Short mmCIF file of C-alpha atoms in Angstrom, two decimals:
data_model
loop_
_atom_site.label_atom_id
_atom_site.label_comp_id
_atom_site.label_asym_id
_atom_site.label_seq_id
_atom_site.Cartn_x
_atom_site.Cartn_y
_atom_site.Cartn_z
CA MET A 1 119.69 65.81 69.51
CA LYS A 2 120.45 63.27 72.23
CA GLN A 3 123.12 64.38 74.69
CA ASP A 4 126.30 62.34 74.74
CA THR A 5 128.64 64.72 76.60
CA TYR A 6 128.48 67.95 78.56
CA GLN A 7 130.86 70.72 79.61
CA VAL A 8 130.29 73.16 82.46
CA LEU A 9 132.23 76.39 83.02
CA VAL A 10 132.05 78.27 86.33
CA ALA A 11 133.75 81.66 86.68
CA SER A 12 134.20 84.28 89.36
CA SER A 13 133.05 87.09 87.05
CA LEU A 14 130.83 87.52 84.01
CA ASP A 15 133.78 88.91 82.03
CA LYS A 16 135.82 85.77 82.63
CA LEU A 17 132.89 83.55 81.74
CA ASN A 18 132.37 85.43 78.49
CA GLN A 19 136.05 84.80 77.70
CA ASN A 20 135.51 81.06 78.40
CA GLN A 21 137.73 81.21 81.49
CA GLY A 22 136.43 78.74 84.05
CA ASP A 23 138.65 80.01 86.84
CA LEU A 24 136.44 78.37 89.48
CA TRP A 25 135.71 75.14 87.65
CA HIS A 26 135.90 73.65 84.17
CA SER A 27 134.37 70.20 84.13
CA GLY A 28 136.06 69.26 80.89
CA GLU A 29 134.11 67.22 78.38
CA VAL A 30 132.24 64.59 80.39
CA THR A 31 130.67 61.61 78.66
CA SER A 32 127.22 61.49 80.20
CA ASP A 33 123.56 62.01 79.32
CA ARG A 34 122.98 63.58 82.73
CA SER A 35 121.19 66.92 82.38
CA GLN A 36 120.52 67.86 86.01
CA TRP A 37 121.97 67.43 89.51
CA VAL A 38 125.53 67.68 88.24
CA PRO A 39 127.53 68.59 91.37
CA TYR A 40 129.92 71.52 91.37
CA GLY A 41 133.47 70.15 91.31
CA GLY A 42 135.69 73.17 91.92
CA PRO A 43 137.42 74.51 95.03
CA ALA A 44 135.42 75.28 98.16
CA LEU A 45 133.32 78.44 97.92
CA THR A 46 132.77 81.11 100.55
CA SER A 47 129.76 82.86 102.03
CA ARG A 48 128.05 85.32 99.66
CA GLN A 49 130.32 84.35 96.75
CA VAL A 50 128.78 84.99 93.31
CA CYS A 51 129.44 82.33 90.67
CA TYR A 52 128.70 82.61 86.94
CA TRP A 53 128.23 79.52 84.83
CA LYS A 54 127.25 78.12 81.43
CA VAL A 55 127.01 74.70 79.82
CA LYS A 56 127.13 73.10 76.41
CA VAL A 57 126.38 69.58 75.21
CA LYS A 58 127.34 67.37 72.29
CA SER A 59 125.49 64.51 70.64
CA LYS A 60 126.86 61.13 69.53
CA ASP A 61 127.10 62.32 65.96
CA GLY A 62 129.24 65.29 67.02
CA ALA A 63 126.62 68.02 66.84
CA GLU A 64 127.40 70.65 69.46
CA SER A 65 124.88 72.97 71.10
CA GLY A 66 127.09 76.00 71.69
CA TRP A 67 127.31 77.63 75.11
CA SER A 68 124.11 78.40 76.99
CA GLU A 69 123.23 81.90 78.10
CA PRO A 70 125.20 82.87 81.24
CA ALA A 71 123.54 82.13 84.56
CA ARG A 72 124.63 82.67 88.14
CA TRP A 73 124.19 81.53 91.68
CA THR A 74 125.16 83.15 94.98
CA MET A 75 126.39 81.25 98.01
CA GLY A 76 124.44 81.61 101.23
CA LEU A 77 125.67 82.28 104.76
CA LEU A 78 127.80 79.23 105.45
CA GLN A 79 128.94 80.03 109.00
CA SER A 80 126.85 80.89 112.04
CA SER A 81 129.17 83.87 112.55
CA ASP A 82 127.87 85.34 109.26
CA TRP A 83 124.58 86.12 111.02
CA SER A 84 124.25 89.19 113.23
CA ALA A 85 120.43 89.11 113.13
CA GLN A 86 118.55 87.81 116.15
CA TRP A 87 115.54 85.52 116.34
CA ILE A 88 112.63 87.70 117.48
CA GLY A 89 108.99 87.00 118.31
CA LEU A 90 106.35 87.08 121.03
CA GLU A 91 106.75 84.34 123.61
CA GLN A 92 103.11 84.41 124.69
CA ALA A 93 99.50 83.94 123.68
CA PHE A 94 96.80 86.60 124.00
CA ALA A 95 93.20 86.75 125.15
CA TRP A 96 91.83 85.93 121.68
CA ASP A 97 94.15 82.92 121.25
CA ALA A 98 93.56 79.36 122.40
CA PRO A 99 96.97 77.68 122.31
CA ARG A 100 95.93 74.71 124.44
CA ALA A 101 92.50 74.02 122.99
CA VAL A 102 91.77 70.83 121.04
CA ASN A 103 91.72 73.02 117.91
CA THR A 104 94.61 75.33 118.69
CA ARG A 105 94.27 79.02 117.85
CA LEU A 106 97.18 81.44 117.58
CA SER A 107 97.18 84.80 115.82
CA ALA A 108 99.79 85.90 113.30
CA ARG A 109 102.64 88.13 114.39
CA TYR A 110 103.34 91.42 112.59
CA PHE A 111 106.80 93.01 112.61
CA ARG A 112 107.81 96.47 111.42
CA LYS A 113 111.04 98.42 111.22
CA GLU A 114 111.94 101.75 109.63
CA ALA A 115 115.48 102.63 108.62
CA SER A 116 117.08 105.40 106.62
CA LEU A 117 119.62 104.62 103.91
CA SER A 118 121.84 107.64 103.50
CA LYS A 119 123.48 106.80 100.14
CA THR A 120 122.67 105.34 96.75
CA VAL A 121 122.19 101.57 96.92
CA LYS A 122 124.28 99.46 94.54
CA GLN A 123 123.25 96.01 95.80
CA ALA A 124 121.02 94.70 98.59
CA THR A 125 120.42 91.11 99.64
CA VAL A 126 118.01 89.84 102.28
CA TYR A 127 118.37 86.58 104.18
CA ILE A 128 115.18 85.65 106.01
CA SER A 129 113.66 82.77 107.90
CA GLY A 130 110.36 82.46 109.70
CA VAL A 131 109.23 79.56 111.84
CA GLY A 132 106.58 78.67 110.92
CA LEU A 133 105.87 80.80 107.76
CA TYR A 134 106.66 84.37 106.74
CA GLU A 135 105.81 86.98 104.15
CA LEU A 136 108.20 89.92 103.76
CA SER A 137 107.38 93.34 102.37
CA LEU A 138 109.74 96.24 101.71
CA ASN A 139 108.23 99.70 101.24
CA GLY A 140 104.81 98.13 100.79
CA GLN A 141 105.84 95.60 98.13
CA LYS A 142 105.84 91.87 98.79
CA VAL A 143 109.28 90.35 98.22
CA GLY A 144 109.27 87.28 95.97
CA ASP A 145 106.33 85.19 94.81
CA ALA A 146 106.60 82.34 97.32
CA VAL A 147 103.89 81.36 99.76
CA LEU A 148 104.26 79.01 102.73
CA ALA A 149 107.97 79.87 102.97
CA PRO A 150 110.29 78.53 104.13
CA GLY A 151 109.57 74.81 103.78
CA PRO A 152 108.75 72.65 106.82
CA THR A 153 111.51 70.67 108.52
CA GLU A 154 112.14 68.96 111.82
CA PHE A 155 112.71 72.36 113.39
CA ASP A 156 114.77 71.07 116.29
CA LYS A 157 117.32 69.78 113.76
CA ARG A 158 117.24 72.14 110.78
CA VAL A 159 115.71 75.50 109.80
CA LEU A 160 115.63 76.76 106.21
CA TYR A 161 116.00 80.35 105.07
CA ASN A 162 115.51 82.21 101.79
CA THR A 163 117.68 84.74 99.98
CA TYR A 164 116.41 87.54 97.76
CA ASP A 165 117.99 90.31 95.73
CA VAL A 166 116.08 93.36 97.01
CA THR A 167 118.11 96.12 95.36
CA ASN A 168 115.10 97.46 93.48
CA TYR A 169 112.88 97.48 96.58
CA LEU A 170 114.98 99.98 98.49
CA GLN A 171 115.48 103.71 98.12
CA THR A 172 117.76 106.42 99.41
CA GLY A 173 116.15 107.90 102.52
CA ASN A 174 113.45 106.28 104.63
CA ASN A 175 112.52 102.62 104.11
CA ALA A 176 109.91 100.45 105.83
CA PHE A 177 110.37 96.72 106.45
CA GLY A 178 107.45 94.49 107.37
CA VAL A 179 107.06 90.78 108.11
CA THR A 180 103.87 88.80 108.67
CA LEU A 181 104.63 85.60 110.56
CA GLY A 182 102.25 82.67 110.60
CA ASN A 183 102.33 79.37 112.45
CA GLY A 184 103.05 76.81 109.74
CA ARG A 185 104.04 73.52 111.29
CA TYR A 186 106.10 75.20 113.98
CA PHE A 187 102.99 75.87 116.05
CA ALA A 188 100.37 73.71 114.37
CA VAL A 189 99.42 70.72 116.46
CA ARG A 190 96.05 70.39 118.15
CA VAL A 191 97.61 69.64 121.49
CA GLY A 192 94.41 68.26 123.01
CA GLN A 193 94.00 65.58 120.36
CA PRO A 194 94.13 61.98 121.58
CA LYS A 195 97.57 60.40 121.26
CA VAL A 196 99.24 63.76 120.49
CA PRO A 197 101.65 64.82 123.25
CA ALA A 198 101.41 68.42 124.43
CA THR A 199 105.06 69.00 123.54
CA THR A 200 104.66 68.23 119.83
CA HIS A 201 104.71 71.87 118.72
CA TYR A 202 108.05 73.65 118.83
CA GLY A 203 107.12 76.92 120.50
CA TYR A 204 105.81 80.33 119.56
CA PRO A 205 106.69 81.57 116.05
CA LYS A 206 109.91 83.54 115.50
CA MET A 207 111.65 85.22 112.59
CA ARG A 208 115.18 86.20 111.64
CA LEU A 209 116.05 88.76 108.97
CA GLN A 210 119.32 90.23 107.73
CA ILE A 211 119.54 92.78 104.91
CA GLU A 212 123.05 93.47 103.63
CA VAL A 213 123.36 96.72 101.67
CA THR A 214 126.31 97.79 99.52
CA TYR A 215 126.39 101.43 98.45
CA THR A 216 127.82 102.78 95.20
CA ASP A 217 130.80 104.20 97.13
CA GLY A 218 131.73 100.68 98.33
CA THR A 219 130.60 101.07 101.95
CA THR A 220 128.17 98.59 103.48
CA GLU A 221 125.37 98.51 106.03
CA ARG A 222 123.16 95.89 107.65
CA ILE A 223 119.55 96.01 108.80
CA VAL A 224 118.86 93.09 111.13
CA SER A 225 116.06 91.74 113.27
CA ASP A 226 116.59 92.73 116.90
CA ASN A 227 114.73 94.21 119.88
CA THR A 228 114.27 97.56 118.12
CA TRP A 229 111.59 96.12 115.82
CA LYS A 230 107.93 96.80 116.56
CA VAL A 231 105.79 93.66 116.90
CA THR A 232 102.13 92.92 117.57
CA ALA A 233 99.78 89.95 117.37
CA ASP A 234 96.66 92.15 117.38
CA GLY A 235 96.26 92.26 113.60
CA PRO A 236 93.71 90.92 111.12
CA ILE A 237 94.88 87.28 110.99
CA ARG A 238 93.29 86.04 114.22
CA THR A 239 94.25 82.40 113.82
CA ASN A 240 96.02 80.31 111.19
CA ASN A 241 97.19 76.74 110.72
CA GLU A 242 97.43 74.07 108.04
CA TYR A 243 94.42 72.17 109.37
CA ASP A 244 91.84 74.93 109.55
CA GLY A 245 93.16 77.72 107.30
CA GLU A 246 92.98 81.25 108.66
CA GLU A 247 90.45 83.66 110.06
CA TYR A 248 90.82 87.24 108.83
CA ASP A 249 89.17 90.20 110.57
CA ALA A 250 89.36 93.22 108.26
CA THR A 251 88.38 95.55 111.12
CA ARG A 252 91.78 94.79 112.68
CA GLU A 253 93.84 95.78 109.64
CA LEU A 254 97.03 97.66 110.46
CA THR A 255 97.67 101.00 108.82
CA ASN A 256 101.14 102.03 107.63
#
């Protein structure tokens, strides 16, 4: 079956989508063999908005695929005012680091926060960015399967962040949040190298995290990165960068 046309339905709820109500956008039948990168064509969407969608295609001989299984996407934080989390980090090197050597050395940063959730969690979403690279764990479980996240950019112009549904990671009562923060390309350059200016790296690594929790009774709560988080650089990853890999000292592992 070679695609001749497509239709896309986007709805504000799964119920409406199942009733074929594209209250956000109905593309109509579009003559095109395009099967990816079709831009959304409905009204402007808002931060955190959940959109449900499905698609069907038709061939030149009139054979129709039927509607696909429902899928969804969620809008990110579109305004700077949506963020209450702060960028946090350690604005210094330590005795075991060598930030100005020809082969720069800088240890990973480790962040930890405990918080108690007093009610039953209905939905929880985390928005997180680390410059250079982060790994997030909630209650001892790594969140997501990504490594080297987020992707590299020109950090003085643009910083990426990731969004995860973490409902199943949290529990009523005490919760522990942990972030390991590496250097990535934010602090990566061998500043003593010939022809590489000493200002090429962007600074010491930082991270920003915002967890938005909705309880079953409709109330909400946020856990955000701020100056109440514990942080240390004296952990097992003694140095890390994309040129030389990492050095791991298991005698420095952090408990709890």
